[in-house]
XYZ file of C-alpha atoms in Angstrom:
187
model
C -12.173 -54.061 15.071
C -11.659 -54.507 19.406
C -10.889 -50.630 21.159
C -7.023 -50.878 21.146
C -6.532 -51.891 17.010
C -9.068 -48.505 16.544
C -7.246 -46.215 18.825
C -3.505 -47.469 16.714
C -5.775 -46.264 13.320
C -7.029 -43.188 14.682
C -3.511 -42.783 16.078
C -1.955 -43.363 12.740
C -4.938 -41.648 10.460
C -4.025 -38.882 13.453
C 0.557 -39.485 12.078
C -0.754 -39.035 8.343
C -2.581 -36.375 8.262
C 0.433 -34.323 10.741
C 2.812 -35.455 8.268
C 0.520 -34.207 4.854
C 0.605 -30.941 6.382
C 3.690 -30.315 8.203
C 4.614 -31.826 3.994
C 2.109 -29.005 2.417
C 3.243 -26.015 5.244
C 7.196 -26.714 4.537
C 6.233 -26.007 0.196
C 4.447 -22.835 0.804
C 8.131 -21.170 2.244
C 8.884 -17.979 2.142
C 12.189 -15.824 2.159
C 13.256 -13.538 4.422
C 14.956 -9.910 2.782
C 17.079 -7.763 4.097
C 15.806 -4.809 2.056
C 18.053 -2.146 3.919
C 17.758 1.454 4.915
C 18.495 4.977 3.349
C 21.097 6.357 3.892
C 19.214 8.487 6.917
C 17.041 5.541 7.503
C 16.904 4.072 11.200
C 13.936 1.747 9.980
C 12.153 1.400 6.667
C 8.446 1.210 6.298
C 6.290 -1.834 3.934
C 3.529 -0.488 3.325
C 3.114 -2.084 -1.383
C 3.918 -4.762 -2.824
C 2.944 -5.259 -6.849
C 3.409 -8.493 -8.814
C 7.581 -8.105 -10.155
C 8.852 -7.827 -6.856
C 8.427 -4.045 -6.323
C 7.892 -2.869 -2.425
C 6.548 1.020 -1.645
C 6.330 2.464 1.627
C 8.919 4.799 3.469
C 12.202 5.188 5.665
C 11.869 6.536 8.844
C 14.213 8.465 10.562
C 14.517 12.081 13.336
C 14.215 14.008 9.816
C 10.357 12.736 9.095
C 9.595 9.972 5.995
C 11.261 9.575 2.821
C 8.955 7.833 0.507
C 10.908 4.949 -1.288
C 10.155 2.298 -4.209
C 12.538 -1.102 -3.542
C 13.357 -4.008 -6.128
C 15.011 -4.773 -9.499
C 18.553 -4.559 -7.153
C 18.117 -1.622 -6.124
C 16.305 0.997 -3.305
C 15.175 5.084 -4.819
C 14.205 7.088 -3.043
C 11.255 9.758 -3.654
C 11.146 12.905 -3.834
C 8.696 15.425 -1.701
C 6.485 18.033 -3.276
C 7.428 22.032 -2.934
C 8.403 23.345 0.472
C 7.965 19.713 1.763
C 10.226 17.515 3.642
C 7.833 13.768 4.330
C 6.629 11.696 2.034
C 4.955 8.308 2.478
C 4.680 5.927 -0.263
C 1.582 3.200 0.368
C 0.267 1.277 -3.108
C 2.601 0.170 -6.508
C 1.329 -0.878 -9.143
C 2.730 -3.170 -11.758
C 3.737 -0.826 -14.038
C 5.839 0.834 -10.868
C 3.759 3.275 -10.004
C 3.379 4.236 -6.487
C 0.507 6.352 -4.879
C 1.245 8.056 -1.237
C 1.238 12.052 0.449
C 3.943 14.563 1.336
C 3.192 17.630 2.613
C 3.724 20.389 1.207
C 3.579 24.847 2.106
C 0.477 23.810 4.076
C -0.764 20.848 3.889
C -1.061 16.780 3.501
C -1.613 16.586 -0.529
C -1.651 13.088 -2.565
C 1.180 12.242 -5.416
C 1.046 9.738 -8.034
C 4.987 9.115 -9.076
C 7.767 6.737 -11.409
C 10.526 5.459 -9.620
C 12.454 7.945 -11.918
C 10.118 10.416 -11.859
C 8.952 13.575 -9.642
C 6.718 13.672 -7.623
C 2.681 14.492 -9.300
C 0.568 16.284 -6.432
C -3.058 14.902 -6.772
C -5.491 17.270 -5.731
C -8.265 17.518 -3.581
C -11.591 17.993 -4.139
C -12.823 21.730 -4.986
C -12.920 23.100 -1.794
C -11.017 21.869 0.033
C -7.049 21.788 1.378
C -5.826 17.903 1.725
C -5.985 14.526 0.697
C -3.900 11.122 1.119
C -3.690 8.892 -1.734
C -3.590 4.727 -0.119
C -4.467 2.476 -3.348
C -2.827 2.693 -7.466
C -4.489 -0.492 -9.601
C -3.095 -1.496 -13.225
C -4.975 0.760 -14.896
C -3.279 4.043 -12.813
C -6.804 4.995 -10.623
C -5.524 5.759 -7.627
C -7.988 5.644 -4.402
C -7.619 7.653 -1.020
C -9.995 10.652 0.179
C -10.396 14.618 -0.084
C -10.853 16.393 3.252
C -11.158 20.085 4.080
C -14.517 22.162 5.471
C -16.786 20.243 4.490
C -15.533 17.024 5.830
C -13.471 14.322 4.843
C -14.098 12.552 1.356
C -13.806 8.893 -0.254
C -12.354 9.787 -3.801
C -10.647 8.351 -6.784
C -8.477 9.732 -9.207
C -8.652 8.539 -12.438
C -5.212 8.660 -14.726
C -5.697 11.373 -16.783
C -5.307 12.445 -12.551
C -9.169 13.472 -12.206
C -11.188 12.717 -9.004
C -14.380 11.676 -8.558
C -16.396 11.484 -4.846
C -17.822 8.719 -3.951
C -19.757 9.887 -1.077
C -20.386 8.435 2.217
C -22.708 5.723 3.428
C -25.983 7.161 4.707
C -25.608 7.523 8.342
C -22.132 8.932 8.263
C -20.008 11.295 8.134
C -16.531 11.054 6.265
C -15.246 7.910 3.975
C -12.009 7.031 2.641
C -11.428 4.723 0.152
C -8.618 2.335 0.455
C -8.004 -0.629 -2.358
C -9.505 -0.751 -5.376
C -8.766 -3.223 -8.645
C -8.218 -3.465 -12.584
C -12.500 -4.394 -12.445
C -13.115 -0.584 -10.463
C -14.046 -2.074 -7.603
C -12.933 0.632 -4.355
C -13.650 -0.686 -0.910
């Protein structure tokens, strides 16, 4: 092949590759959905999504944050802990269980909740006074951290409510668990 014929072949191959990539990108499109707001909300922050199209997050207003679950054609506001006024949902599993954090009278505490249920506090480790949950797997095991005078430690809360300290990497003084899967792995 002469130089110009080779250039034309390369040009055609590049055009075919671009066309194939464009077609593939268009086939894998996404749909933007307006989730609305809660009555007091100025904006919403989505923190978690499950395989059923339900999302969890928080509505933000001048009065603070309020956790919510949205999906199945409705938006449900989550409550707060006793004497609290703030909640944030961070993760939702396929059963519709949500975890996050809410303030109580004296500190932030992790919680687990369902669409129609009250917040169930996930207690910190013995001697600690605060906790936050960041993820929940299909089995209902939640992960996050517990904090107090001894520092911050990654924890897992089992479905039965027991809390287990996960430890700290050598050379570090604190740890937090931000995700977990159904195989029991925690990051």
